[in-house]
Coordinates of C-alpha atoms in Angstrom, one line a residue:
Chain X
M1 CA 0.0 0.0 0.0
D2 CA 3.0 2.2 0.6
F3 CA 3.5 2.2 -3.1
L4 CA 0.2 4.1 -3.6
Y5 CA 1.1 7.0 -1.4
K6 CA 4.6 7.5 -2.6
P7 CA 5.2 9.4 -5.9
W8 CA 5.8 7.0 -8.8
P9 CA 9.2 7.2 -10.4
W10 CA 9.4 8.0 -14.1
Y11 CA 10.1 4.4 -15.1
V12 CA 6.7 3.4 -13.5
A13 CA 4.6 6.4 -14.5
G14 CA 5.9 6.6 -18.1
P15 CA 5.2 3.1 -19.2
L16 CA 1.7 3.2 -17.6
I17 CA 1.0 6.5 -19.5
G18 CA 2.2 4.8 -22.7
L19 CA -0.2 1.9 -22.1
T20 CA -3.2 4.3 -22.4
V21 CA -2.5 4.3 -26.2
P22 CA -3.2 0.6 -26.8
L23 CA -5.9 0.4 -24.1
L24 CA -8.0 3.0 -26.0
L25 CA -7.4 1.4 -29.4
L26 CA -8.2 -2.1 -28.2
L27 CA -11.3 -1.0 -26.3
G28 CA -12.9 0.8 -29.2
N29 CA -10.4 2.2 -31.8
K30 CA -10.2 5.4 -29.9
K31 CA -7.3 7.8 -30.3
L32 CA -5.7 9.4 -27.2
G33 CA -6.0 13.2 -27.3
I34 CA -7.2 15.5 -24.6
S35 CA -7.2 18.9 -26.4
S36 CA -10.1 17.6 -28.5
T37 CA -12.3 17.7 -25.4
L38 CA -11.8 21.5 -25.3
R39 CA -13.1 21.6 -28.9
Q40 CA -16.0 19.4 -28.0
I41 CA -17.0 21.6 -25.2
C42 CA -16.9 24.6 -27.5
A43 CA -18.9 22.7 -30.2
A44 CA -21.5 21.6 -27.6
C45 CA -21.9 25.1 -26.0
I46 CA -21.3 27.8 -28.6
P47 CA -20.6 26.4 -32.1
A48 CA -21.5 29.8 -33.7
H49 CA -21.3 28.3 -37.2
L50 CA -17.5 28.2 -37.0
P51 CA -16.1 25.5 -39.3
L52 CA -13.9 24.0 -36.6
L53 CA -16.8 23.7 -34.2
T54 CA -19.6 22.5 -36.5
Y55 CA -19.3 18.7 -36.4
D56 CA -21.0 15.9 -34.6
W57 CA -19.3 16.3 -31.3
R58 CA -21.6 13.6 -29.7
R59 CA -19.8 11.0 -31.7
D60 CA -16.7 11.7 -29.7
S61 CA -18.5 11.9 -26.4
W62 CA -16.3 9.0 -25.1
N63 CA -13.5 11.6 -24.8
L64 CA -15.5 13.7 -22.3
V65 CA -16.1 10.6 -20.2
F66 CA -12.4 9.9 -20.4
A67 CA -11.7 13.5 -19.2
L68 CA -14.0 13.0 -16.3
G69 CA -11.9 9.9 -15.5
L70 CA -8.9 12.1 -15.5
V71 CA -10.5 14.3 -12.8
I72 CA -11.2 11.2 -10.7
G73 CA -7.7 9.9 -11.3
G74 CA -6.5 13.3 -9.9
V75 CA -8.7 12.8 -6.8
L76 CA -7.3 9.4 -6.3
G77 CA -3.6 10.3 -6.9
G78 CA -3.7 13.8 -5.3
I79 CA -6.1 13.4 -2.4
V80 CA -7.0 9.8 -1.5
F81 CA -3.4 8.5 -2.1
A82 CA -1.7 11.8 -1.8
N83 CA 2.0 12.0 -1.2
P84 CA 2.3 13.5 2.3
N85 CA 5.5 15.2 1.2
A86 CA 6.0 18.1 -1.3
V87 CA 7.1 17.2 -4.8
A88 CA 10.8 16.4 -4.7
I89 CA 12.1 18.7 -7.4
S90 CA 15.8 19.3 -7.8
T91 CA 17.5 21.7 -5.4
S92 CA 18.6 24.0 -8.2
T93 CA 14.9 24.5 -9.3
V94 CA 14.0 25.1 -5.6
D95 CA 16.8 27.7 -5.3
Y96 CA 15.8 29.3 -8.6
L97 CA 12.1 29.6 -7.6
K98 CA 13.1 31.0 -4.2
S99 CA 15.3 33.6 -6.0
Q100 CA 12.1 34.5 -7.8
G101 CA 10.2 35.1 -4.6
L102 CA 8.4 31.8 -4.2
S103 CA 8.5 29.6 -1.1
D104 CA 9.6 26.0 -0.7
P105 CA 7.4 23.6 -2.7
H106 CA 4.3 22.4 -1.0
G107 CA 2.2 19.7 -2.6
L108 CA 2.0 19.5 -6.4
M109 CA 1.0 23.1 -7.1
P110 CA 2.2 26.4 -5.7
A111 CA -0.9 27.6 -3.9
E112 CA 0.8 31.0 -3.5
L113 CA 0.3 31.4 -7.3
F114 CA -2.7 29.3 -7.9
N115 CA -5.5 30.6 -5.6
W116 CA -8.8 32.5 -6.1
S117 CA -7.7 35.8 -4.7
S118 CA -4.6 36.0 -6.9
L119 CA -6.9 35.8 -10.0
A120 CA -7.5 39.5 -9.5
T121 CA -3.8 40.3 -9.5
M122 CA -1.8 40.9 -12.7
K123 CA 0.5 38.0 -11.9
G124 CA -2.3 35.5 -11.2
F125 CA -4.3 36.7 -14.2
I126 CA -1.3 36.1 -16.5
I127 CA -0.4 32.7 -15.1
M128 CA -3.8 31.2 -14.8
I129 CA -6.1 33.0 -17.3
A130 CA -3.7 34.1 -20.0
G131 CA -1.7 30.9 -19.6
G132 CA -4.9 28.8 -19.9
F133 CA -6.0 30.8 -22.9
L134 CA -2.6 30.1 -24.7
V135 CA -2.9 26.4 -23.9
G136 CA -6.4 26.2 -25.5
F137 CA -5.5 28.5 -28.4
G138 CA -2.2 26.8 -29.2
T139 CA -3.3 23.2 -28.9
R140 CA -6.2 23.8 -31.3
Y141 CA -4.0 25.7 -33.7
A142 CA -1.5 22.8 -33.6
R143 CA -4.4 20.2 -33.8
G144 CA -3.2 18.4 -30.7
C145 CA -1.4 18.6 -27.4
T146 CA 1.1 16.6 -25.4
S147 CA -1.1 13.5 -25.4
G148 CA -2.3 13.5 -29.1
H149 CA 1.0 14.6 -30.6
G150 CA 3.5 14.0 -27.9
I151 CA 2.4 10.5 -26.8
L152 CA 0.1 9.1 -29.5
G153 CA 1.6 10.8 -32.6
L154 CA 5.2 10.0 -31.6
S155 CA 4.2 6.4 -30.9
A156 CA 2.7 6.2 -34.4
L157 CA 6.0 7.6 -35.8
Q158 CA 4.2 10.6 -37.3
W159 CA 6.8 13.2 -38.1
P160 CA 4.4 16.2 -37.8
S161 CA 4.0 15.1 -34.2
L162 CA 7.7 15.2 -33.7
V163 CA 7.7 18.8 -35.1
A164 CA 4.8 19.6 -32.7
T165 CA 6.5 18.1 -29.7
A166 CA 9.8 19.8 -30.4
S167 CA 7.9 23.1 -30.8
F168 CA 6.0 22.6 -27.5
F169 CA 9.3 22.2 -25.7
L170 CA 11.0 25.1 -27.6
G171 CA 8.1 27.4 -26.7
G172 CA 8.2 26.3 -23.1
I173 CA 12.0 26.5 -22.7
L174 CA 12.2 30.0 -24.3
F175 CA 9.3 31.2 -22.2
S176 CA 10.6 29.8 -19.0
H177 CA 14.1 31.3 -19.4
F178 CA 13.3 34.7 -20.9
I179 CA 9.8 35.7 -20.0
L180 CA 8.7 34.0 -16.8
P181 CA 11.2 35.9 -14.6
Y182 CA 9.5 39.2 -15.6
I183 CA 6.1 37.7 -14.7
F184 CA 7.4 36.4 -11.3
A185 CA 8.6 39.9 -10.6
L186 CA 5.1 41.5 -11.0
Chain C
M1 CA -23.2 3.4 -20.7
K2 CA -21.1 2.1 -23.6
N3 CA -18.6 4.9 -22.7
L4 CA -18.2 3.7 -19.1
K5 CA -15.0 1.7 -20.0
Y6 CA -13.4 5.0 -21.1
L7 CA -14.1 6.4 -17.6
F8 CA -11.9 3.7 -16.2
V9 CA -9.1 4.2 -18.7
G10 CA -9.3 7.9 -17.9
I11 CA -9.0 7.1 -14.2
F12 CA -5.9 5.0 -15.0
F13 CA -4.4 7.7 -17.1
G14 CA -5.2 10.4 -14.5
L15 CA -3.7 8.4 -11.7
A16 CA -0.5 7.7 -13.6
L17 CA -0.2 11.4 -14.5
T18 CA -0.8 12.5 -10.9
K19 CA 1.3 9.9 -9.1
G20 CA 4.0 10.5 -11.7
E21 CA 3.8 14.2 -10.8
A22 CA 3.4 15.1 -14.5
I23 CA 0.6 17.4 -13.4
S24 CA 2.8 19.3 -11.1
W25 CA 3.6 22.9 -12.0
Y26 CA 6.9 22.5 -10.2
R27 CA 7.9 19.5 -12.3
I28 CA 7.2 21.5 -15.5
Q29 CA 9.4 24.4 -14.3
E30 CA 12.1 21.9 -13.5
M31 CA 11.7 20.2 -16.9
F32 CA 12.0 23.4 -18.9
R33 CA 15.1 24.4 -16.9
F34 CA 16.7 21.0 -17.6
E35 CA 17.3 20.5 -13.9
A36 CA 16.1 16.9 -13.6
F37 CA 15.5 13.8 -15.8
H38 CA 12.1 13.0 -14.3
M39 CA 9.8 14.4 -17.0
Y40 CA 12.1 13.5 -19.8
G41 CA 12.2 9.9 -18.4
I42 CA 8.3 9.8 -18.5
F43 CA 8.3 10.8 -22.2
M44 CA 11.2 8.5 -23.1
T45 CA 9.4 5.5 -21.6
A46 CA 5.8 6.4 -22.5
V47 CA 6.5 6.8 -26.2
P48 CA 8.4 3.4 -26.7
V49 CA 5.7 1.6 -24.9
G50 CA 3.1 3.3 -27.1
A51 CA 5.1 2.6 -30.2
L52 CA 5.7 -1.1 -29.3
S53 CA 2.0 -1.5 -28.7
L54 CA 1.1 0.0 -32.0
F55 CA 3.7 -2.2 -33.7
L56 CA 2.2 -5.3 -32.2
I57 CA -1.4 -4.2 -33.0
R58 CA -0.4 -3.8 -36.6
K59 CA 1.8 -6.9 -36.8
L60 CA -0.8 -9.2 -35.2
N61 CA -3.6 -7.5 -37.0
L62 CA -5.5 -7.1 -33.7
K63 CA -9.1 -6.0 -33.6
T64 CA -10.9 -4.1 -30.9
V65 CA -12.7 -6.1 -28.2
G66 CA -15.9 -5.5 -30.2
G67 CA -14.2 -7.0 -33.3
D68 CA -13.8 -3.8 -35.2
P69 CA -10.6 -3.0 -37.1
I70 CA -8.1 -0.6 -35.5
D71 CA -6.7 2.1 -37.7
M72 CA -3.4 3.9 -37.1
P73 CA -3.4 7.5 -36.2
V74 CA -2.3 9.8 -39.0
K75 CA -1.1 13.4 -38.2
T76 CA -0.8 15.8 -41.1
Y77 CA 1.6 18.7 -41.3
R78 CA 0.6 22.4 -41.6
H79 CA 2.7 25.3 -40.6
G80 CA 0.1 25.9 -37.9
V81 CA 1.5 22.8 -36.2
I82 CA 4.7 24.9 -35.4
I83 CA 2.9 28.2 -34.7
G84 CA 0.3 26.6 -32.5
S85 CA 2.8 24.4 -30.7
L86 CA 5.0 27.3 -29.8
I87 CA 2.0 29.2 -28.4
F88 CA 0.9 26.1 -26.4
G89 CA 4.5 25.9 -25.1
F90 CA 4.2 29.4 -23.6
G91 CA 1.0 28.5 -21.9
W92 CA 2.5 25.2 -20.7
A93 CA 5.3 27.1 -19.0
L94 CA 2.8 29.5 -17.4
T95 CA 0.2 27.1 -16.1
G96 CA 2.4 24.0 -15.7
A97 CA -0.3 22.1 -17.4
C98 CA -1.2 20.6 -20.8
P99 CA -4.9 19.8 -21.3
G100 CA -4.8 16.4 -19.7
P101 CA -3.2 17.6 -16.5
L102 CA -5.6 20.5 -16.3
Y103 CA -8.4 18.0 -15.6
A104 CA -6.3 16.0 -13.2
Q105 CA -5.1 19.1 -11.3
I106 CA -8.7 20.0 -10.6
G107 CA -9.3 16.5 -9.2
S108 CA -6.1 16.7 -7.1
G109 CA -7.5 19.6 -5.2
S110 CA -6.4 22.7 -7.2
L111 CA -10.0 23.9 -7.7
V112 CA -8.9 27.2 -9.0
T113 CA -7.6 25.3 -12.1
V114 CA -11.3 25.3 -13.2
V115 CA -10.6 28.9 -14.2
T116 CA -7.5 27.9 -16.2
L117 CA -9.5 25.2 -17.9
T118 CA -12.3 27.7 -18.7
A119 CA -9.7 30.0 -20.1
A120 CA -8.3 27.1 -22.2
I121 CA -11.9 26.5 -23.6
L122 CA -12.1 30.2 -24.4
G123 CA -8.7 30.0 -26.1
T124 CA -9.9 27.1 -28.3
W125 CA -13.1 28.9 -29.2
S126 CA -11.0 32.0 -30.1
Y127 CA -8.8 30.0 -32.4
A128 CA -11.9 28.6 -34.1
Y129 CA -13.2 32.1 -34.5
L130 CA -10.0 33.6 -35.8
Q131 CA -9.0 30.6 -37.9
K132 CA -9.9 32.2 -41.2
Y133 CA -7.7 35.2 -40.5
L134 CA -4.7 33.2 -39.4
P135 CA -2.1 31.4 -41.5
D136 CA -2.9 27.7 -41.6

């Protein structure tokens, strides 16, 4: 049981994440891809005659059920079998974040950045709302995210997915090194 | 109810993402700063497992449990793949989350991530709205 409470090392979590690909295919020829759920929600709520949002989203409703499963998986992993200790990131990252005015890690998410009252601050607005907007805008523009391109597309040896995954990382690396420090300073 | 099985696969995927700490904002900062192998290790093991499974499915000509044929995912290239991916990368660095982890973060107790998820839905809608004005 101890195994459930401890964080799982990469060589356990990675293969399990990879197994999601054949599980979905074998159960019903379904393709892993989470950013599609954002599109489905848009198509279900406000299609507004937009070409990208006018399709039979109900045919892919399995994906919304899958996303609900992700929430439950989060409850199990983050609350029921929560790691009692903070995420053990490297000391150099801790030192860097401290130099940017953050405290020692606590849990999986920095509550000092991600909380309701900081939504009204410039820093919180940029990190949570502008950040979320870019995630939704960019993944739809790229026609996929870390799961659809990064896991499934790469597993299927699709070179456009390799271009996508390299660009996800390039964007994230550039942003972390050159822009984020200015946002932390707000 | 025919979709119930996908709920369980979702729970499995969400649990692996959460216990593997791939949903942690801290882990994403560490990854983009190249200060640990952890996240790279996840990708470098997840992809070969996925690739080997796809290879076996094709090689053994496996069908779904319902007997339907399984077709292989095909991703087509457009320049938008690069533009969109870079934009997503910026958002990933800010929120510490890709779309999958957004859902799992909410479950793991970061309820305010509902706002981030809503912003992501709005971002998707905005792309759909602006699509005809943007390079493909």
